[in-house]
């Protein structure tokens, strides 16, 4: 069936068959649908309806074979032109959807959280502790962590047979006791820094030595590698009053203004008299609760520098006196922050699930 009507395709004027009319209708309809599509999905559906296996344009292509010989070429050309036009239009529309999606910006959306690291809990504690002491004139020092026996024990008044000098207590790097300063070891405490400080400085001395220490211990409450901070003050007329004042200053500045300290007699080789320092419990405010010992929590050792230690470092104990204290960084920082972990070794595990929380 053919109808004889004249149509304009572009600028060309042709004699068109009924099929050509159908093609032009399809083109106009398709263009209207494509321009009116709301999103990519709708556009895709339109494409399938036209170009799918039984799509409208696909059907027209299939029907070309039925067009009379004389007109077949013209009809084929028209369908191809329509096909190209529609494909181009679909591609343009698709791009404009993409651009719109890219340009659309909602400033009220919550920002994406940027993943950022932070300093380790103990690094922050070390900075905090040194800043606290620096405020009252202490100078932060660093002394070797791989040390000679002499600085860690001998010069600190430890007898040769002291149990701390046993292989099962301290990590020895070598065993050659004939060397000038004895065998090398991983220092088990920061008190070795006292000797180095007094040998290389003339009083007045106000030192805070913060370093890693090593002991043969590893369980939920003890670390093989841990940190201590060692305070040392040496001058003329230094007394227990100065020690007590410094302890109270630290307690109030580091832990909070309501905290106070007390000292109890104890024994250390390198101080005389020696003390255990306690701080008032912040849970019960010194009244006594199940988290403390009758209102007090132990924080570490302290004492007046032993005359033998002063003399060993070339300081006349009749002229100079001093005090010292040495406490664990892990312990005081956990006490301050209230951090409670079931196993202290988790502090130094590299598991981010733990580290991100502290
Ligand atoms: N060095 C001792 C220890 O590791 C702690 C200590 C006690 C340090 C008394 C001192 C002190 O300076 O006076 O157990």
GROMACS .gro file of C-alpha atoms and ligand atoms in nm:
model
  372
    1UNK     CA    1   0.000   0.000   0.000
    2UNK     CA    2   0.152   0.336  -0.102
    3UNK     CA    3   0.022   0.693  -0.072
    4UNK     CA    4   0.151   0.975  -0.291
    5UNK     CA    5   0.228   1.276  -0.074
    6UNK     CA    6   0.516   1.521  -0.081
    7UNK     CA    7   0.740   1.563   0.224
    8UNK     CA    8   1.040   1.769   0.305
    9UNK     CA    9   1.331   1.586   0.459
   10UNK     CA   10   1.586   1.848   0.549
   11UNK     CA   11   1.604   2.068   0.239
   12UNK     CA   12   1.524   1.785  -0.001
   13UNK     CA   13   1.178   1.757  -0.151
   14UNK     CA   14   1.079   1.399  -0.226
   15UNK     CA   15   0.791   1.188  -0.329
   16UNK     CA   16   0.734   0.966  -0.028
   17UNK     CA   17   0.565   0.635   0.022
   18UNK     CA   18   0.338   0.552   0.315
   19UNK     CA   19   0.635   0.382   0.479
   20UNK     CA   20   0.836   0.699   0.457
   21UNK     CA   21   0.553   0.883   0.629
   22UNK     CA   22   0.561   0.624   0.900
   23UNK     CA   23   0.935   0.678   0.939
   24UNK     CA   24   0.894   1.052   0.980
   25UNK     CA   25   0.618   1.004   1.238
   26UNK     CA   26   0.840   0.768   1.430
   27UNK     CA   27   1.126   1.017   1.415
   28UNK     CA   28   0.913   1.302   1.550
   29UNK     CA   29   0.767   1.086   1.823
   30UNK     CA   30   1.108   0.952   1.922
   31UNK     CA   31   1.259   1.302   1.932
   32UNK     CA   32   0.980   1.424   2.158
   33UNK     CA   33   1.023   1.127   2.391
   34UNK     CA   34   1.402   1.165   2.407
   35UNK     CA   35   1.382   1.537   2.484
   36UNK     CA   36   1.122   1.472   2.750
   37UNK     CA   37   1.311   1.187   2.924
   38UNK     CA   38   1.365   1.260   3.292
   39UNK     CA   39   1.668   1.041   3.357
   40UNK     CA   40   1.909   0.786   3.216
   41UNK     CA   41   1.676   0.495   3.290
   42UNK     CA   42   1.388   0.645   3.097
   43UNK     CA   43   1.624   0.727   2.809
   44UNK     CA   44   1.752   0.369   2.805
   45UNK     CA   45   1.396   0.239   2.784
   46UNK     CA   46   1.328   0.468   2.485
   47UNK     CA   47   1.646   0.340   2.318
   48UNK     CA   48   1.540  -0.021   2.370
   49UNK     CA   49   1.189   0.053   2.232
   50UNK     CA   50   1.350   0.188   1.915
   51UNK     CA   51   1.662  -0.021   1.865
   52UNK     CA   52   1.589  -0.339   2.065
   53UNK     CA   53   1.539  -0.674   1.891
   54UNK     CA   54   1.175  -0.593   1.819
   55UNK     CA   55   1.215  -0.216   1.847
   56UNK     CA   56   1.022   0.015   1.615
   57UNK     CA   57   1.323   0.120   1.408
   58UNK     CA   58   1.454  -0.235   1.395
   59UNK     CA   59   1.118  -0.342   1.253
   60UNK     CA   60   1.138  -0.071   0.986
   61UNK     CA   61   1.482  -0.195   0.884
   62UNK     CA   62   1.341  -0.548   0.858
   63UNK     CA   63   1.060  -0.418   0.632
   64UNK     CA   64   1.288  -0.251   0.379
   65UNK     CA   65   1.286  -0.572   0.180
   66UNK     CA   66   0.909  -0.532   0.121
   67UNK     CA   67   0.942  -0.183  -0.031
   68UNK     CA   68   0.900  -0.175  -0.414
   69UNK     CA   69   1.235  -0.189  -0.596
   70UNK     CA   70   1.221   0.168  -0.722
   71UNK     CA   71   1.171   0.323  -0.380
   72UNK     CA   72   1.380   0.087  -0.169
   73UNK     CA   73   1.701   0.287  -0.198
   74UNK     CA   74   1.530   0.613  -0.100
   75UNK     CA   75   1.350   0.451   0.196
   76UNK     CA   76   1.668   0.281   0.317
   77UNK     CA   77   1.849   0.615   0.308
   78UNK     CA   78   1.571   0.787   0.504
   79UNK     CA   79   1.567   0.520   0.773
   80UNK     CA   80   1.945   0.547   0.807
   81UNK     CA   81   1.927   0.925   0.841
   82UNK     CA   82   1.656   0.895   1.103
   83UNK     CA   83   1.857   0.630   1.287
   84UNK     CA   84   2.168   0.854   1.295
   85UNK     CA   85   1.968   1.155   1.408
   86UNK     CA   86   1.802   0.961   1.690
   87UNK     CA   87   2.126   0.798   1.804
   88UNK     CA   88   2.296   1.139   1.815
   89UNK     CA   89   2.010   1.284   2.014
   90UNK     CA   90   2.015   0.999   2.264
   91UNK     CA   91   2.393   1.040   2.310
   92UNK     CA   92   2.358   1.416   2.368
   93UNK     CA   93   2.080   1.368   2.617
   94UNK     CA   94   2.281   1.102   2.803
   95UNK     CA   95   2.577   1.339   2.834
   96UNK     CA   96   2.360   1.618   2.963
   97UNK     CA   97   2.225   1.385   3.234
   98UNK     CA   98   2.584   1.299   3.336
   99UNK     CA   99   2.691   1.663   3.347
  100UNK     CA  100   2.389   1.760   3.548
  101UNK     CA  101   2.467   1.482   3.793
  102UNK     CA  102   2.826   1.604   3.821
  103UNK     CA  103   2.731   1.966   3.866
  104UNK     CA  104   2.462   1.904   4.121
  105UNK     CA  105   2.600   1.997   4.458
  106UNK     CA  106   2.422   1.996   4.789
  107UNK     CA  107   2.612   2.219   5.031
  108UNK     CA  108   2.405   2.094   5.322
  109UNK     CA  109   2.536   1.737   5.287
  110UNK     CA  110   2.764   1.637   5.577
  111UNK     CA  111   3.129   1.637   5.464
  112UNK     CA  112   3.312   1.312   5.411
  113UNK     CA  113   3.528   1.241   5.716
  114UNK     CA  114   3.895   1.264   5.625
  115UNK     CA  115   4.094   0.979   5.771
  116UNK     CA  116   4.378   1.129   5.968
  117UNK     CA  117   4.629   0.977   6.204
  118UNK     CA  118   4.733   1.107   6.544
  119UNK     CA  119   5.033   1.088   6.772
  120UNK     CA  120   5.055   0.775   6.982
  121UNK     CA  121   4.902   0.797   7.329
  122UNK     CA  122   5.247   0.763   7.492
  123UNK     CA  123   5.411   1.023   7.263
  124UNK     CA  124   5.143   1.270   7.372
  125UNK     CA  125   5.197   1.175   7.737
  126UNK     CA  126   5.574   1.232   7.705
  127UNK     CA  127   5.515   1.578   7.554
  128UNK     CA  128   5.269   1.658   7.830
  129UNK     CA  129   5.501   1.543   8.111
  130UNK     CA  130   5.804   1.729   7.975
  131UNK     CA  131   5.598   2.047   7.926
  132UNK     CA  132   5.478   2.022   8.287
  133UNK     CA  133   5.833   2.006   8.424
  134UNK     CA  134   5.976   2.256   8.176
  135UNK     CA  135   5.739   2.516   8.326
  136UNK     CA  136   5.935   2.500   8.652
  137UNK     CA  137   6.279   2.507   8.492
  138UNK     CA  138   6.354   2.138   8.435
  139UNK     CA  139   6.549   2.067   8.116
  140UNK     CA  140   6.452   1.763   7.909
  141UNK     CA  141   6.750   1.534   7.854
  142UNK     CA  142   6.800   1.213   7.663
  143UNK     CA  143   7.053   0.956   7.766
  144UNK     CA  144   7.149   0.622   7.610
  145UNK     CA  145   6.903   0.337   7.624
  146UNK     CA  146   7.182   0.090   7.543
  147UNK     CA  147   7.400   0.160   7.843
  148UNK     CA  148   7.700   0.038   8.038
  149UNK     CA  149   7.647  -0.156   8.362
  150UNK     CA  150   7.838   0.116   8.548
  151UNK     CA  151   7.580   0.392   8.473
  152UNK     CA  152   7.275   0.172   8.529
  153UNK     CA  153   7.398   0.000   8.847
  154UNK     CA  154   7.757   0.047   8.971
  155UNK     CA  155   7.758   0.426   9.001
  156UNK     CA  156   7.407   0.412   9.149
  157UNK     CA  157   7.534   0.227   9.454
  158UNK     CA  158   7.409  -0.118   9.354
  159UNK     CA  159   7.627  -0.394   9.502
  160UNK     CA  160   7.776  -0.648   9.257
  161UNK     CA  161   7.538  -0.920   9.374
  162UNK     CA  162   7.218  -0.712   9.357
  163UNK     CA  163   6.934  -0.921   9.205
  164UNK     CA  164   6.858  -0.649   8.944
  165UNK     CA  165   7.199  -0.727   8.791
  166UNK     CA  166   7.093  -1.084   8.725
  167UNK     CA  167   7.060  -1.214   8.369
  168UNK     CA  168   6.697  -1.298   8.443
  169UNK     CA  169   6.613  -0.939   8.538
  170UNK     CA  170   6.805  -0.726   8.289
  171UNK     CA  171   6.887  -0.769   7.918
  172UNK     CA  172   7.265  -0.780   7.885
  173UNK     CA  173   7.408  -0.708   7.541
  174UNK     CA  174   7.741  -0.870   7.632
  175UNK     CA  175   7.887  -1.044   7.932
  176UNK     CA  176   8.238  -0.898   7.944
  177UNK     CA  177   8.271  -0.773   8.302
  178UNK     CA  178   8.638  -0.681   8.254
  179UNK     CA  179   8.566  -0.367   8.050
  180UNK     CA  180   8.606  -0.024   8.212
  181UNK     CA  181   8.230   0.031   8.256
  182UNK     CA  182   8.142  -0.339   8.269
  183UNK     CA  183   7.910  -0.520   8.027
  184UNK     CA  184   7.656  -0.339   7.807
  185UNK     CA  185   7.285  -0.371   7.873
  186UNK     CA  186   6.947  -0.229   7.780
  187UNK     CA  187   6.892   0.020   8.059
  188UNK     CA  188   6.628  -0.110   8.302
  189UNK     CA  189   6.553   0.239   8.440
  190UNK     CA  190   6.608   0.607   8.361
  191UNK     CA  191   6.812   0.650   8.682
  192UNK     CA  192   7.124   0.583   8.469
  193UNK     CA  193   7.060   0.935   8.332
  194UNK     CA  194   7.124   1.077   8.681
  195UNK     CA  195   7.488   0.966   8.664
  196UNK     CA  196   7.541   1.097   8.310
  197UNK     CA  197   7.380   1.429   8.404
  198UNK     CA  198   7.594   1.479   8.716
  199UNK     CA  199   7.914   1.374   8.538
  200UNK     CA  200   7.861   1.620   8.254
  201UNK     CA  201   7.709   1.922   8.435
  202UNK     CA  202   7.795   2.143   8.728
  203UNK     CA  203   7.504   2.208   8.970
  204UNK     CA  204   7.250   2.362   8.978
  205UNK     CA  205   7.093   2.071   8.792
  206UNK     CA  206   6.724   2.038   8.704
  207UNK     CA  207   6.683   1.751   8.465
  208UNK     CA  208   6.391   1.549   8.331
  209UNK     CA  209   6.510   1.241   8.144
  210UNK     CA  210   6.238   1.050   7.958
  211UNK     CA  211   6.340   0.728   7.785
  212UNK     CA  212   6.262   0.370   7.703
  213UNK     CA  213   6.356   0.108   7.962
  214UNK     CA  214   6.374  -0.268   7.930
  215UNK     CA  215   6.314  -0.550   8.175
  216UNK     CA  216   6.259  -0.923   8.149
  217UNK     CA  217   5.886  -0.904   8.212
  218UNK     CA  218   5.579  -0.939   7.996
  219UNK     CA  219   5.225  -0.992   8.115
  220UNK     CA  220   4.893  -0.808   8.113
  221UNK     CA  221   5.033  -0.548   8.358
  222UNK     CA  222   5.403  -0.534   8.263
  223UNK     CA  223   5.587  -0.451   7.943
  224UNK     CA  224   5.932  -0.565   7.828
  225UNK     CA  225   5.981  -0.217   7.686
  226UNK     CA  226   5.825   0.072   7.872
  227UNK     CA  227   5.896   0.439   7.943
  228UNK     CA  228   6.009   0.616   8.256
  229UNK     CA  229   6.063   0.980   8.340
  230UNK     CA  230   6.338   1.063   8.582
  231UNK     CA  231   6.365   1.393   8.762
  232UNK     CA  232   6.689   1.507   8.922
  233UNK     CA  233   6.758   1.828   9.112
  234UNK     CA  234   7.102   1.892   9.260
  235UNK     CA  235   7.217   2.216   9.421
  236UNK     CA  236   7.320   2.356   9.756
  237UNK     CA  237   7.055   2.331  10.029
  238UNK     CA  238   6.815   2.101   9.849
  239UNK     CA  239   6.590   1.926  10.100
  240UNK     CA  240   6.290   1.695  10.124
  241UNK     CA  241   6.073   2.011  10.133
  242UNK     CA  242   6.182   2.087   9.774
  243UNK     CA  243   6.103   1.729   9.674
  244UNK     CA  244   5.758   1.744   9.832
  245UNK     CA  245   5.684   2.083   9.671
  246UNK     CA  246   5.780   1.946   9.328
  247UNK     CA  247   5.566   1.636   9.377
  248UNK     CA  248   5.266   1.847   9.475
  249UNK     CA  249   5.322   2.082   9.180
  250UNK     CA  250   5.325   1.784   8.943
  251UNK     CA  251   5.016   1.626   9.101
  252UNK     CA  252   4.813   1.948   9.072
  253UNK     CA  253   4.936   2.054   8.728
  254UNK     CA  254   4.928   1.715   8.560
  255UNK     CA  255   4.637   1.545   8.735
  256UNK     CA  256   4.424   1.837   8.856
  257UNK     CA  257   4.413   2.109   9.126
  258UNK     CA  258   4.247   1.892   9.392
  259UNK     CA  259   4.518   1.625   9.398
  260UNK     CA  260   4.776   1.605   9.676
  261UNK     CA  261   5.070   1.371   9.740
  262UNK     CA  262   5.217   1.187  10.034
  263UNK     CA  263   5.552   1.010  10.073
  264UNK     CA  264   5.608   0.680  10.251
  265UNK     CA  265   5.948   0.542  10.362
  266UNK     CA  266   6.091   0.287  10.118
  267UNK     CA  267   6.427   0.159   9.998
  268UNK     CA  268   6.622   0.231   9.682
  269UNK     CA  269   6.998   0.183   9.645
  270UNK     CA  270   7.065   0.530   9.509
  271UNK     CA  271   6.858   0.751   9.742
  272UNK     CA  272   6.870   0.802  10.116
  273UNK     CA  273   6.612   0.848  10.256
  274UNK     CA  274   6.394   0.682   9.989
  275UNK     CA  275   6.018   0.706   9.943
  276UNK     CA  276   5.720   0.566   9.764
  277UNK     CA  277   5.504   0.852   9.637
  278UNK     CA  278   5.124   0.825   9.655
  279UNK     CA  279   4.867   1.060   9.504
  280UNK     CA  280   4.519   1.119   9.644
  281UNK     CA  281   4.258   0.909   9.466
  282UNK     CA  282   4.042   1.114   9.228
  283UNK     CA  283   3.749   0.873   9.251
  284UNK     CA  284   3.691   0.908   9.627
  285UNK     CA  285   3.893   1.228   9.675
  286UNK     CA  286   4.110   1.066   9.941
  287UNK     CA  287   3.826   0.918  10.146
  288UNK     CA  288   3.889   0.557  10.044
  289UNK     CA  289   3.719   0.339   9.782
  290UNK     CA  290   3.767   0.000   9.621
  291UNK     CA  291   3.989   0.147   9.346
  292UNK     CA  292   4.257   0.279   9.584
  293UNK     CA  293   4.439   0.203   9.906
  294UNK     CA  294   4.254   0.401  10.174
  295UNK     CA  295   4.229   0.709   9.954
  296UNK     CA  296   4.574   0.688   9.795
  297UNK     CA  297   4.715   0.554   9.468
  298UNK     CA  298   5.083   0.464   9.436
  299UNK     CA  299   5.268   0.641   9.155
  300UNK     CA  300   5.640   0.567   9.193
  301UNK     CA  301   5.972   0.604   9.375
  302UNK     CA  302   6.163   0.911   9.491
  303UNK     CA  303   6.427   1.011   9.741
  304UNK     CA  304   6.725   1.227   9.832
  305UNK     CA  305   7.031   1.151   9.618
  306UNK     CA  306   7.256   0.910   9.812
  307UNK     CA  307   7.589   1.065   9.925
  308UNK     CA  308   7.777   0.775   9.759
  309UNK     CA  309   7.613   0.864   9.426
  310UNK     CA  310   7.704   1.233   9.461
  311UNK     CA  311   8.064   1.143   9.547
  312UNK     CA  312   8.086   0.893   9.257
  313UNK     CA  313   7.995   1.182   9.026
  314UNK     CA  314   8.261   1.409   9.182
  315UNK     CA  315   8.019   1.619   9.389
  316UNK     CA  316   8.102   1.686   9.755
  317UNK     CA  317   7.799   1.562   9.950
  318UNK     CA  318   7.875   1.812  10.229
  319UNK     CA  319   7.822   2.097   9.982
  320UNK     CA  320   7.563   1.954   9.745
  321UNK     CA  321   7.242   1.767   9.798
  322UNK     CA  322   6.963   1.666   9.566
  323UNK     CA  323   6.641   1.478   9.510
  324UNK     CA  324   6.531   1.240   9.239
  325UNK     CA  325   6.220   1.056   9.130
  326UNK     CA  326   6.149   0.799   8.863
  327UNK     CA  327   5.801   0.701   8.745
  328UNK     CA  328   5.641   0.508   8.462
  329UNK     CA  329   5.501   0.712   8.172
  330UNK     CA  330   5.248   0.439   8.088
  331UNK     CA  331   5.126   0.428   8.446
  332UNK     CA  332   5.081   0.802   8.509
  333UNK     CA  333   4.931   0.871   8.166
  334UNK     CA  334   4.678   0.591   8.203
  335UNK     CA  335   4.595   0.714   8.553
  336UNK     CA  336   4.540   1.064   8.417
  337UNK     CA  337   4.326   0.968   8.120
  338UNK     CA  338   4.133   0.695   8.300
  339UNK     CA  339   4.231   0.464   8.013
  340UNK     CA  340   4.163   0.110   8.117
  341UNK     CA  341   4.275  -0.170   7.887
  342UNK     CA  342   4.266  -0.537   7.978
  343UNK     CA  343   4.626  -0.596   7.864
  344UNK     CA  344   4.885  -0.316   7.870
  345UNK     CA  345   5.072  -0.480   7.579
  346UNK     CA  346   4.789  -0.363   7.348
  347UNK     CA  347   4.940  -0.012   7.381
  348UNK     CA  348   5.227  -0.120   7.159
  349UNK     CA  349   5.049  -0.357   6.924
  350UNK     CA  350   5.019  -0.223   6.570
  351UNK     CA  351   4.650  -0.307   6.549
  352UNK     CA  352   4.475   0.012   6.434
  353UNK     CA  353   4.145  -0.105   6.582
  354UNK     CA  354   4.307  -0.049   6.923
  355UNK     CA  355   4.527   0.248   6.843
  356UNK     CA  356   4.248   0.450   6.683
  357UNK     CA  357   4.061   0.445   7.015
  358UNK     CA  358   4.338   0.589   7.232
  359LIG     N1  359   6.472   0.360   8.923
  359LIG     C1  360   6.362   0.317   9.006
  359LIG     C2  361   6.290   0.202   8.941
  359LIG     O1  362   6.299   0.187   8.823
  359LIG     C3  363   6.266   0.429   9.032
  359LIG     C4  364   6.321   0.539   9.118
  359LIG     C5  365   6.305   0.531   9.253
  359LIG     C6  366   6.385   0.647   9.061
  359LIG     C7  367   6.356   0.631   9.336
  359LIG     C8  368   6.436   0.747   9.143
  359LIG     C9  369   6.419   0.738   9.280
  359LIG     O2  370   6.499   0.854   9.093
  359LIG     O3  371   6.465   0.838   9.358
  359LIG     O4  372   6.220   0.131   9.007
   0.00000   0.00000   0.00000
